[in-house]
mmCIF file of C-alpha atoms in Angstrom:
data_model
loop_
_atom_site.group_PDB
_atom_site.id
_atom_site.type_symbol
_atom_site.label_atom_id
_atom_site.label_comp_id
_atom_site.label_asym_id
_atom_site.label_seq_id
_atom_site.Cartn_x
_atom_site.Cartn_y
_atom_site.Cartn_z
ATOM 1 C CA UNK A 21 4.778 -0.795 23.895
ATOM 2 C CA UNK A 22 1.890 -0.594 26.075
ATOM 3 C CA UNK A 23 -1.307 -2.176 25.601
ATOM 4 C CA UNK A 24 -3.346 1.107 25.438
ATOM 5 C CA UNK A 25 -2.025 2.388 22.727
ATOM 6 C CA UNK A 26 -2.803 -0.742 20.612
ATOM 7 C CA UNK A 27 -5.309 0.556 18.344
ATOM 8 C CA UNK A 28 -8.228 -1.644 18.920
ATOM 9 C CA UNK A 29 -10.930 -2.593 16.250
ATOM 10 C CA UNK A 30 -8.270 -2.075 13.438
ATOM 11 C CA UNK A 31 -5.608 -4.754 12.106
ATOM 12 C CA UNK A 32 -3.118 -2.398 10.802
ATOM 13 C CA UNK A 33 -1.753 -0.123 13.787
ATOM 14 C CA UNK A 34 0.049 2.705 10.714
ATOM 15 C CA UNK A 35 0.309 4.019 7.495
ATOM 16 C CA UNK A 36 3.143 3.018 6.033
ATOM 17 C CA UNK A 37 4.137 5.182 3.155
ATOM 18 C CA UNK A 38 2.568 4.905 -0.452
ATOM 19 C CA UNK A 39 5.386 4.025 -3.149
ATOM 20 C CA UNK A 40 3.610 6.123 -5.592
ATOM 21 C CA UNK A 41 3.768 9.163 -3.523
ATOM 22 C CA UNK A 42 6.645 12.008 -2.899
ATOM 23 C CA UNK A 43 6.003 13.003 0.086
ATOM 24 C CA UNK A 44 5.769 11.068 3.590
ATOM 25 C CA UNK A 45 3.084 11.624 5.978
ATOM 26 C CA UNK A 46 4.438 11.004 9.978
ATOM 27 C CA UNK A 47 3.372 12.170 13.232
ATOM 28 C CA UNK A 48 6.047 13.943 15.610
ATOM 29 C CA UNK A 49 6.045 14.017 19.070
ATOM 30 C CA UNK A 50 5.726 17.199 19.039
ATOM 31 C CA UNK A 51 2.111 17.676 17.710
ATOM 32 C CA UNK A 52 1.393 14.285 19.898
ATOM 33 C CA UNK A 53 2.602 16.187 22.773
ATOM 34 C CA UNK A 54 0.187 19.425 21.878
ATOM 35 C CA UNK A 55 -2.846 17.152 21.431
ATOM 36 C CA UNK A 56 -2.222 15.556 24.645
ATOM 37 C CA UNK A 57 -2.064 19.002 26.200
ATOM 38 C CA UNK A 58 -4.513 20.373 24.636
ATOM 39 C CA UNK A 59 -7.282 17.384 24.775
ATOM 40 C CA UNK A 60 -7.268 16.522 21.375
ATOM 41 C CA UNK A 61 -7.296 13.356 20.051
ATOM 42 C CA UNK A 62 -4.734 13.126 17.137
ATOM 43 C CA UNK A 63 -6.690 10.407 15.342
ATOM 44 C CA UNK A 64 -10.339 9.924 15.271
ATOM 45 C CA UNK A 65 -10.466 6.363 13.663
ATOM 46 C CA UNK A 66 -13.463 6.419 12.301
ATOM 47 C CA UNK A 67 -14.584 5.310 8.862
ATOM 48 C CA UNK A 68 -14.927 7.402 5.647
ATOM 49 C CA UNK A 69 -16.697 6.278 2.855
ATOM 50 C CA UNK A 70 -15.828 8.094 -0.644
ATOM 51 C CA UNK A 71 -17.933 7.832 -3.367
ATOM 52 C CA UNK A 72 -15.982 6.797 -6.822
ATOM 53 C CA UNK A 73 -17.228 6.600 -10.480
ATOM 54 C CA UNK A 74 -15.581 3.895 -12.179
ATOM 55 C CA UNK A 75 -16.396 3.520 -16.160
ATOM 56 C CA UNK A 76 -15.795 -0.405 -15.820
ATOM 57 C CA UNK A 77 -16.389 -3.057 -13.086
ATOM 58 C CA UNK A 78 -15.628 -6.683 -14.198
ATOM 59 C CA UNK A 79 -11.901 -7.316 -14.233
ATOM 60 C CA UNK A 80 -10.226 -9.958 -16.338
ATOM 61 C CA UNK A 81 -7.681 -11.852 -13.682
ATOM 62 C CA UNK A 82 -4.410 -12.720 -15.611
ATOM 63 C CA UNK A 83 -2.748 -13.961 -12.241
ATOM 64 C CA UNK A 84 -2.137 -17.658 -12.574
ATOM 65 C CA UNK A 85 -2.529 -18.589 -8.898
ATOM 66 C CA UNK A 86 -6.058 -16.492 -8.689
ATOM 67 C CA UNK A 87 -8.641 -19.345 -9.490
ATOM 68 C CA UNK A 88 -11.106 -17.147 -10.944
ATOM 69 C CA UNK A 89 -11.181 -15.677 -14.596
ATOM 70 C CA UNK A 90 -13.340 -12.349 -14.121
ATOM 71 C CA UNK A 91 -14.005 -10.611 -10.790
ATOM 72 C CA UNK A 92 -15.622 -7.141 -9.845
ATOM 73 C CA UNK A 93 -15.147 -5.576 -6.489
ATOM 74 C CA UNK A 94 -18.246 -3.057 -5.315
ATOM 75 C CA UNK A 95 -15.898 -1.471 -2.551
ATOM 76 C CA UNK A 96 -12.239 -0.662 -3.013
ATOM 77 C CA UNK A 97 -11.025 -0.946 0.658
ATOM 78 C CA UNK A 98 -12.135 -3.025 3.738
ATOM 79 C CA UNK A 99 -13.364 -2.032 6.761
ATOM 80 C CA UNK A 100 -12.211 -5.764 8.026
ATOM 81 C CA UNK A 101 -9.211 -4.917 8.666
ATOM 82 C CA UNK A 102 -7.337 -8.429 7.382
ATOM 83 C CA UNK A 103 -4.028 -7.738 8.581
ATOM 84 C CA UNK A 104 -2.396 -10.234 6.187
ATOM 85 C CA UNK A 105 -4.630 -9.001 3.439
ATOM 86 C CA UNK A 106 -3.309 -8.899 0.113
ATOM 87 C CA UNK A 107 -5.650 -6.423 -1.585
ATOM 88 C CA UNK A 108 -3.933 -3.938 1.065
ATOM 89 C CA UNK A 109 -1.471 -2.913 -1.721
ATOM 90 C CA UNK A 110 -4.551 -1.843 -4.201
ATOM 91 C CA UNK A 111 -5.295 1.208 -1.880
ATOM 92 C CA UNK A 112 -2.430 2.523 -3.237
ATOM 93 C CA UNK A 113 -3.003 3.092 -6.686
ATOM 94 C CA UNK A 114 -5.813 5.025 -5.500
ATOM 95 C CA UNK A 115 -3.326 7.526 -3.633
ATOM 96 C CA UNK A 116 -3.852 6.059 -0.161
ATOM 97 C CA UNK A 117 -1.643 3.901 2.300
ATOM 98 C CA UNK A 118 -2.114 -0.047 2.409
ATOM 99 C CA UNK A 119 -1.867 0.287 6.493
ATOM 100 C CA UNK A 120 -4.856 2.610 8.124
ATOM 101 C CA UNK A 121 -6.406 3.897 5.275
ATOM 102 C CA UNK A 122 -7.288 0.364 3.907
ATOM 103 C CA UNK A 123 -9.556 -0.034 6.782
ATOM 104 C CA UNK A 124 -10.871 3.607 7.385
ATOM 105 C CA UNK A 125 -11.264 5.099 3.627
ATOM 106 C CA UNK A 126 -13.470 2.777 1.599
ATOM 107 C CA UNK A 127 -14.209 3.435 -1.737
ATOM 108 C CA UNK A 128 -17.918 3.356 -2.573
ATOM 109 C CA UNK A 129 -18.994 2.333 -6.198
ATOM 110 C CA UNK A 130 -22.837 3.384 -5.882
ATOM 111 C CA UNK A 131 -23.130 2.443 -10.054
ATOM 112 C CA UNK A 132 -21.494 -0.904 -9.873
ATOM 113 C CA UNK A 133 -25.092 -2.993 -10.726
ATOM 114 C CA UNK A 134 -25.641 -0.243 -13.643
ATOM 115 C CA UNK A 135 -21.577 -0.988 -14.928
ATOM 116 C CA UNK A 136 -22.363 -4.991 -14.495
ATOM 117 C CA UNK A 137 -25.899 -4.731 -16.731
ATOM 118 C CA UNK A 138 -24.078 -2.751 -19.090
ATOM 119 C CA UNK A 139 -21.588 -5.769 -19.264
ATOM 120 C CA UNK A 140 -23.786 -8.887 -19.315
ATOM 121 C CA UNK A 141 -26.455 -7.172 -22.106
ATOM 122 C CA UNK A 142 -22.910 -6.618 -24.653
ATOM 123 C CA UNK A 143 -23.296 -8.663 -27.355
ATOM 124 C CA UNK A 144 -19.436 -9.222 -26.747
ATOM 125 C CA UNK A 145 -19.692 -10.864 -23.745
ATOM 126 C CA UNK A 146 -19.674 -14.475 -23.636
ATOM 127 C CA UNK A 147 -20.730 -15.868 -19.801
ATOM 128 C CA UNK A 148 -17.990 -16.945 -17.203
ATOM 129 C CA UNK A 149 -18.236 -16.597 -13.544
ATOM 130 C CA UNK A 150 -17.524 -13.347 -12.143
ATOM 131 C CA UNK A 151 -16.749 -13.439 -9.067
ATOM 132 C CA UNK A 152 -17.704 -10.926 -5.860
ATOM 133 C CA UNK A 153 -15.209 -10.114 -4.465
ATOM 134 C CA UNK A 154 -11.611 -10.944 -5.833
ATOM 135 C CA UNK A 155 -9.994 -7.945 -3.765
ATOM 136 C CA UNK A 156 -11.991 -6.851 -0.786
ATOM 137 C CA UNK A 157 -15.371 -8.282 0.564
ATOM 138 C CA UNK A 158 -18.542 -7.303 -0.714
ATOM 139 C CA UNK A 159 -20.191 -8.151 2.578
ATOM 140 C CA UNK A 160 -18.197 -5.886 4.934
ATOM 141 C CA UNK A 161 -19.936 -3.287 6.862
ATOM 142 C CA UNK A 162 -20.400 -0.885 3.981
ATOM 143 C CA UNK A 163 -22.632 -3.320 2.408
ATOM 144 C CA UNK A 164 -25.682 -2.896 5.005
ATOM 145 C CA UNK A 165 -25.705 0.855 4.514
ATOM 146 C CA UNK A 166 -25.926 0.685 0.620
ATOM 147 C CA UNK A 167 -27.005 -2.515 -0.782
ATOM 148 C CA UNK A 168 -24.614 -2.483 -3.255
ATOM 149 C CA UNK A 169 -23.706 -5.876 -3.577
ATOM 150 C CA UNK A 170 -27.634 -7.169 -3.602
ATOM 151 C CA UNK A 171 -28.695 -5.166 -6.292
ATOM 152 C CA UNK A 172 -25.795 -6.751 -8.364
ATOM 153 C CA UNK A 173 -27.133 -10.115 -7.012
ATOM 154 C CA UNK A 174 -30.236 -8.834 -8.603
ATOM 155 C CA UNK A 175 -28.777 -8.446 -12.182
ATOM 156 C CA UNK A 176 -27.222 -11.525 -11.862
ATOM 157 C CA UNK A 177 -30.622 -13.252 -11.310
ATOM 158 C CA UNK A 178 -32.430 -11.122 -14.330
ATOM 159 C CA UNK A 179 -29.607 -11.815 -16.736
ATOM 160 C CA UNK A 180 -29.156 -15.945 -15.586
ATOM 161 C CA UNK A 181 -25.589 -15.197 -15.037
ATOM 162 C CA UNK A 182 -23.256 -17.661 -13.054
ATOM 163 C CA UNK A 183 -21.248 -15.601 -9.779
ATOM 164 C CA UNK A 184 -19.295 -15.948 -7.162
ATOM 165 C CA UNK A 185 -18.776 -14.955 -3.600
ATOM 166 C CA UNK A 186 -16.138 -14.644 -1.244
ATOM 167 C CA UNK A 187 -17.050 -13.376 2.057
ATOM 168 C CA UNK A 188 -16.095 -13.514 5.905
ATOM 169 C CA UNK A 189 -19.513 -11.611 6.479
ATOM 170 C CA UNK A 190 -22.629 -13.414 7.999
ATOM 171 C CA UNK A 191 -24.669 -10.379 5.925
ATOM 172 C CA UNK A 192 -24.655 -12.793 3.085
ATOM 173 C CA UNK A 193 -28.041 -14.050 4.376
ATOM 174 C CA UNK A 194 -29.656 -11.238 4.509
ATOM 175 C CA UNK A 195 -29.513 -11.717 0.462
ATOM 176 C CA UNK A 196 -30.090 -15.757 0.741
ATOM 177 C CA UNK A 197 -34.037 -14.999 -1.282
ATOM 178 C CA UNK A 198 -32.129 -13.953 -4.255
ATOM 179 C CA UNK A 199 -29.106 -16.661 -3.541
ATOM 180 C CA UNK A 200 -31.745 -19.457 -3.554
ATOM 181 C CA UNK A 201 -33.091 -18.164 -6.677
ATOM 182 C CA UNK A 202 -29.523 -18.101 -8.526
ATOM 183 C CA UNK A 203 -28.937 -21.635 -6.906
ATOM 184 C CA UNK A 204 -32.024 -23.092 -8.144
ATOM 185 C CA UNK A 205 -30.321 -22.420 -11.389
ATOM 186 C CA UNK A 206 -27.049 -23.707 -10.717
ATOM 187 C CA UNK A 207 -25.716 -19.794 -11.276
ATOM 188 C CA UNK A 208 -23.622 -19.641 -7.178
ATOM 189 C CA UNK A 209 -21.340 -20.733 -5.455
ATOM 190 C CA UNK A 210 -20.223 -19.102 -2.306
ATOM 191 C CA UNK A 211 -16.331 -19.301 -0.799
ATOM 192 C CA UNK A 212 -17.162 -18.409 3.086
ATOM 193 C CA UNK A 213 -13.369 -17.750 4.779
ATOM 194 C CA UNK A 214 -12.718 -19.285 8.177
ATOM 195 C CA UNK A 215 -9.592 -18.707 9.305
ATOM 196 C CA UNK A 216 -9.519 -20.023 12.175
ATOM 197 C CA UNK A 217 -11.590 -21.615 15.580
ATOM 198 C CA UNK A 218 -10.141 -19.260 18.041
ATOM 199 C CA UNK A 219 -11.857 -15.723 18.544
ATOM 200 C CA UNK A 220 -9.189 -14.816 20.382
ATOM 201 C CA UNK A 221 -6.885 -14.982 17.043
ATOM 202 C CA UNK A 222 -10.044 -13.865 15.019
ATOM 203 C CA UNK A 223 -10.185 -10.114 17.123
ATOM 204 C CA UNK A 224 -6.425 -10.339 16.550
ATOM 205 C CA UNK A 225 -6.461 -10.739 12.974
ATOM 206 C CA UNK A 226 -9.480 -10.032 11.622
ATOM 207 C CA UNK A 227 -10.954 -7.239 13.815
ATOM 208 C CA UNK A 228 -14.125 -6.150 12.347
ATOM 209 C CA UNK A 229 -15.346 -9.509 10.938
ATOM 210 C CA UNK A 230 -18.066 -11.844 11.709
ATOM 211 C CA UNK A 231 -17.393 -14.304 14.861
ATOM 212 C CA UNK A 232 -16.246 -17.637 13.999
ATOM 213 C CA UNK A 233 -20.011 -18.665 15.885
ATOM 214 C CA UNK A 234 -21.447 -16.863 13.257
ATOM 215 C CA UNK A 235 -19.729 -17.878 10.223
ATOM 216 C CA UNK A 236 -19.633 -22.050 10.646
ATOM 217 C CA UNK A 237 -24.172 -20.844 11.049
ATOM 218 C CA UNK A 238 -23.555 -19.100 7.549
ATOM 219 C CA UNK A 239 -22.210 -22.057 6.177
ATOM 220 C CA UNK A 240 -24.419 -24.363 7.324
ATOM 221 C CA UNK A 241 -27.597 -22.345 6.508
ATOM 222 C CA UNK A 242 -26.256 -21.839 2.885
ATOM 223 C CA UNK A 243 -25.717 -25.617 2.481
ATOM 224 C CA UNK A 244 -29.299 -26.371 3.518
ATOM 225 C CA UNK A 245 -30.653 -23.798 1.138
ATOM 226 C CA UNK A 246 -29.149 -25.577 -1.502
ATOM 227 C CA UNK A 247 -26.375 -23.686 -2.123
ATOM 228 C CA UNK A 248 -23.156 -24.664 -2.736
ATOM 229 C CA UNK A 249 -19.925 -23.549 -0.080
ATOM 230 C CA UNK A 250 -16.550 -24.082 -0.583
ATOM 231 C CA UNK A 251 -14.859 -23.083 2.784
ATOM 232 C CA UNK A 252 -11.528 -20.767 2.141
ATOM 233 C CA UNK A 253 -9.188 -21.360 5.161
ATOM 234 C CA UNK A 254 -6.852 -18.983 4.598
ATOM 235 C CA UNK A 255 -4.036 -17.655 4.440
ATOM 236 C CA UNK A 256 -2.942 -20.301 6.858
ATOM 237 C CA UNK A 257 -0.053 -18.532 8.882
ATOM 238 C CA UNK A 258 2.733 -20.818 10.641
ATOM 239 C CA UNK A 259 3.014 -20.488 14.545
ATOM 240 C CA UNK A 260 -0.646 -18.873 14.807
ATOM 241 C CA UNK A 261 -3.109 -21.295 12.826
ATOM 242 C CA UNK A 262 -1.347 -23.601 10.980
ATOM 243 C CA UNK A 263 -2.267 -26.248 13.422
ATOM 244 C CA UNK A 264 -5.687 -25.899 13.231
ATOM 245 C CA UNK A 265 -5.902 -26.987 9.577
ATOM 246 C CA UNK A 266 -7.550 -30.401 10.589
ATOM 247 C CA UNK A 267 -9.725 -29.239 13.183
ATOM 248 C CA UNK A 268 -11.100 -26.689 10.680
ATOM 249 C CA UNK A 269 -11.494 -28.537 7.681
ATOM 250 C CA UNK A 270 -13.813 -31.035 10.075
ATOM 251 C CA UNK A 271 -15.314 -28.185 11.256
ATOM 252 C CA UNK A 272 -16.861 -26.996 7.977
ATOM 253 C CA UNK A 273 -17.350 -30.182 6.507
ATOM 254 C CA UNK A 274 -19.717 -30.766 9.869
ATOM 255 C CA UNK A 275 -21.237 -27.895 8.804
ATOM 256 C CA UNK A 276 -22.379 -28.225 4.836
ATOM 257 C CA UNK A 277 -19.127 -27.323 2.881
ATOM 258 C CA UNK A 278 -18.204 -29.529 -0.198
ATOM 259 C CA UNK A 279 -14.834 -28.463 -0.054
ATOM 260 C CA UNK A 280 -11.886 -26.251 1.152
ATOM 261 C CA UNK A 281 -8.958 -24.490 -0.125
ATOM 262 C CA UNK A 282 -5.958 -23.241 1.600
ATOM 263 C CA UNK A 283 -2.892 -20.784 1.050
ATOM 264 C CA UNK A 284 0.007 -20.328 2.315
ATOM 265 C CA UNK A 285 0.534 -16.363 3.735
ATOM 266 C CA UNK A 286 2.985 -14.238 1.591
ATOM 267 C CA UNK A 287 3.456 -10.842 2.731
ATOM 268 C CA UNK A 288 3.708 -8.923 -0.823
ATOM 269 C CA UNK A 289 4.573 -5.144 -1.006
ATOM 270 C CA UNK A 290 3.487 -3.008 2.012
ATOM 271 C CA UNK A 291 1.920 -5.711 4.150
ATOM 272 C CA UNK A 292 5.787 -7.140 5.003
ATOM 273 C CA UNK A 293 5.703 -4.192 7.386
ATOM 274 C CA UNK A 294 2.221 -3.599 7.862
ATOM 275 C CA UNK A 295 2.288 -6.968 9.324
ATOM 276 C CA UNK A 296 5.705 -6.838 10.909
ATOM 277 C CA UNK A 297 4.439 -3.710 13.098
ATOM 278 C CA UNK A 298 1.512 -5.299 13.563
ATOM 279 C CA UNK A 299 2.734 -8.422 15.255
ATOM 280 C CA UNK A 300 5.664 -7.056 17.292
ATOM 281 C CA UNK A 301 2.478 -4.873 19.208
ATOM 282 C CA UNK A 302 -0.358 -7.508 19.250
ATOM 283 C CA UNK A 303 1.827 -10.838 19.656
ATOM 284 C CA UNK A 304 5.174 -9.603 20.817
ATOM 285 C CA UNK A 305 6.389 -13.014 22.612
ATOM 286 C CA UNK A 306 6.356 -15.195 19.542
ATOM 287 C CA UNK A 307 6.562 -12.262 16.867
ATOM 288 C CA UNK A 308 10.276 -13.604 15.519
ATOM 289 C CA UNK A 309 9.196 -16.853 15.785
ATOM 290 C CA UNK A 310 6.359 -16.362 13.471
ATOM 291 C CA UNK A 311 8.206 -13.877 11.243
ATOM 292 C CA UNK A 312 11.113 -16.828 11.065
ATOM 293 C CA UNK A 313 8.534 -19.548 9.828
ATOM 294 C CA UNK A 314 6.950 -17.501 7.090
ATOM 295 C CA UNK A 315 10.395 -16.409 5.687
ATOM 296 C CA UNK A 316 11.043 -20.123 5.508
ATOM 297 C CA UNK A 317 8.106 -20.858 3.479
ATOM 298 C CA UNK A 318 9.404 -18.405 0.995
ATOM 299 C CA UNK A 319 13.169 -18.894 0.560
ATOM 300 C CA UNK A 320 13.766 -16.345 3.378
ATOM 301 C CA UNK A 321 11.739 -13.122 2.997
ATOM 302 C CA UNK A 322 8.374 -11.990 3.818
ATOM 303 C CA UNK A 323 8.126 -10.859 0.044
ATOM 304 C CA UNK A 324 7.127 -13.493 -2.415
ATOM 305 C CA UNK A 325 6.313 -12.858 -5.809
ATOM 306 C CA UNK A 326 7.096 -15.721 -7.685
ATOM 307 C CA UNK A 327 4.019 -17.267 -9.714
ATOM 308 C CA UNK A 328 3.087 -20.776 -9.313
ATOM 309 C CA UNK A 329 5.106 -20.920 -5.989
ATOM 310 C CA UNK A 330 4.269 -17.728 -3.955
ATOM 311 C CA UNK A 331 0.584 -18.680 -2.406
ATOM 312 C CA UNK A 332 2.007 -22.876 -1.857
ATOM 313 C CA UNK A 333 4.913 -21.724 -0.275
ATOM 314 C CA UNK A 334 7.565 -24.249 -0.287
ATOM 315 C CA UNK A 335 10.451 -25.367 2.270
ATOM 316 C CA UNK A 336 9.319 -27.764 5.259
ATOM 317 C CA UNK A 337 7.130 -26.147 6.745
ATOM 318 C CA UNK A 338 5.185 -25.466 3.633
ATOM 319 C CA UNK A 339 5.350 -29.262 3.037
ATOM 320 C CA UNK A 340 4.010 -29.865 6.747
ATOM 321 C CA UNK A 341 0.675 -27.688 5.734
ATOM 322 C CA UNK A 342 -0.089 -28.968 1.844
ATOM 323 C CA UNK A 343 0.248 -32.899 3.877
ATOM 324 C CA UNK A 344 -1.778 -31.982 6.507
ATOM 325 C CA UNK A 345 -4.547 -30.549 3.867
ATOM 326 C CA UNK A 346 -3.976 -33.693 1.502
ATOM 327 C CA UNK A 347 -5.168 -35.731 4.794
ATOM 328 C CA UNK A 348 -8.086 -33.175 5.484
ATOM 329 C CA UNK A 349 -9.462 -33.816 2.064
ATOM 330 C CA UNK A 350 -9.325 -37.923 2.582
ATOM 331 C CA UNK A 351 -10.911 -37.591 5.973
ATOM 332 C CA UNK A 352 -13.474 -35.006 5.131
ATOM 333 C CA UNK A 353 -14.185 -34.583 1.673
ATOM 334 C CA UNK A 354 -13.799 -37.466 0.434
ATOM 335 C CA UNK A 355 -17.060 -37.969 -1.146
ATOM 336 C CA UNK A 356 -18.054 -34.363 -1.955
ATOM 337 C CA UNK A 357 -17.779 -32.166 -4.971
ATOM 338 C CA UNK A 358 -18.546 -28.343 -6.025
ATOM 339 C CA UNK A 359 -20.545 -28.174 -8.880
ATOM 340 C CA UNK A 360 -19.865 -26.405 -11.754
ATOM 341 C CA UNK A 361 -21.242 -22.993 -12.390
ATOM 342 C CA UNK A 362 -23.818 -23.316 -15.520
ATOM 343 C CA UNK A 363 -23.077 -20.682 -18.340
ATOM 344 C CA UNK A 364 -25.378 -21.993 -21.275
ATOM 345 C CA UNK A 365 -28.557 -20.096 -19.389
ATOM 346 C CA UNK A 366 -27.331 -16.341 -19.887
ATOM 347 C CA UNK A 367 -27.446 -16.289 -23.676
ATOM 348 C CA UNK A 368 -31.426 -16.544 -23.691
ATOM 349 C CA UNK A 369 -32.034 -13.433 -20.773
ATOM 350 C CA UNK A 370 -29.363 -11.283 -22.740
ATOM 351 C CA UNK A 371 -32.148 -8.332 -23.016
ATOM 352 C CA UNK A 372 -33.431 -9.072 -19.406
ATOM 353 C CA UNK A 373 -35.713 -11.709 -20.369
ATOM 354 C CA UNK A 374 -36.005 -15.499 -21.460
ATOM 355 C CA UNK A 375 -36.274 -15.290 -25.793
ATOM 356 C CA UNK A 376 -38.659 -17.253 -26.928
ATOM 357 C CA UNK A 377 -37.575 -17.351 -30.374
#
């Protein structure tokens, strides 16, 4: 393959086919060949955003290897363009692929602080973190157009409600008024992923996020505002970071974090090929070698669904990766703790405002 026709600024280079759908979408040669002639361009690759009207927006998480009970997700779809990301797979339910269309059709919920009121004023609900985002990132670059995320920040603040955040988006600060606010309260705590120190594997992997530069700052200015940072380095990915598991965990820990988590990378559903393709174009020298090391953490295949084992991994290599992180957390974070989100606030601001009697 040649170079040029790696598709820059996205992580997936296809669409692989949706399960749930008859028919398969492909290019031929043939209408490659008339663009070419012709032009054309046969793919624009730019970004769609499609407005969606969900009747819910807080999820209950039964997966026992999610730690999280509740999580909502403002955008279905991430312009990021994660190439290991799992969410990839949820794009399908909405009719789409998990390749191409993950990254370029995101799915805009313009109600989602109207669903959450609606959810935190029901005399039903009892408080427990809900965290933004379990699926795809409420700070990627749909966020700075419409504010979607904030003005759920903003219930979350009226209603004293604990929440979380996972991001890989410096935008976060842009909201850090409202974040000091809810951590004056004891009502945040913010996962900020680093997945590795190398922007070289960053544009590789991650092509639309925030530079590394950028997100060690985030953490570090969250951490002096008070506000509590547990650094997510992961998935960690044999043969391209998994030997910079020390270097990062210092790294953040330099930088503010209280503590880290880790995975192991599975490859579930579509993103065994997604990734596959991926790799053989934008790494080709050490593709099988990679592809090798990650079937070994998962008794030989790419495709690892078994609870309890698929996001640890297991084999020797696995083993290599959980020792190294046992040794991070000695050396680094030894003496540091996340707090515990506070839910006894929320039942006095249930109508929007503290009850006096």
């Amino acid at each position: 393959m040649h170079q040029n026709d790696f598709l820059k600024g996205r992580g997936a280079q296809q669409n692989v086919h949706n399960r749930f759908e008859r028919h398969i979408y492909e290019k031929r040669a043939d209408f490659l060949e008339f663009c070419r002639i012709e032009g054309e361009l046969s793919d624009t690759n730019k970004t769609e955003y499609i407005p969606i009207f969900p009747k819910t927006i807080v999820n209950k998480v039964t997966s026992p290897d999610v730690g999280m009970e509740y999580s909502m997700n403002p955008y279905q779809g991430c312009e990021h363009g994660c190439v290991y990301c799992y969410a990839r797979n949820t794009h399908e339910f909405w009719g789409f692929s998990a390749g191409l269309d993950f990254e370029r059709k995101i799915l805009i919920k313009k109600d989602a602080h109207l669903l959450l009121e609606k959810q935190l004023k029901s005399k039903r609900w009892n408080a427990r973190t809900i965290v933004l985002s379990g699926n795809t990132d409420c700070y990627q670059p749909a966020e700075k157009k419409f504010e979607i995320t904030r003005r759920c920040l903003e219930v979350f603040l009226k209603y004293r409600h604990p929440v979380g955040i996972i991001t890989k988006n410096a935008l976060i600060l842009r909201d850090l008024d409202i974040i000091k606010e809810l951590a004056k309260h004891q009502l945040i705590g913010v996962n900020v992923s680093i997945t590795s120190l190398s922007e070289q594997t960053r544009r590789l992997l991650e092509p639309r996020t925030t530079t590394i530069k950028k997100r060690l700052a985030t953490v570090q200015t969250l951490s002096e505002n008070g506000v509590p940072v547990n650094a997510m380095l992961a998935p960690i990915i044999p043969g391209i970071n998994s030997h910079e598991l020390l270097p990062l965990a210092k790294k953040v820990s330099e930088n503010g974090a209280l503590s880290f988590g880790f995975t192991v990378v599975r490859l579930n559903g579509a993103i065994g090929q997604i990734f596959t393709d991926w790799i053989k174009k934008a790494m080709p020298n050490s593709a099988q070698k990679v592809l090798h090391q990650i079937q070994d953490c998962h008794g030989g295949t790419l495709n690892d669904s078994r609870f309890g084992i698929r996001s640890r991994g297991e084999g020797k290599i696995a083993e290599q990766i959980h020792d190294m992180a046992k040794l991070a957390r000695k050396k680094y974070f030894s003496t540091s703790v996340f707090p515990k989100l506070r839910t006894d606030l929320h039942e006095q601001y249930k109508d929007g405002q503290l009850k006096l009697f």
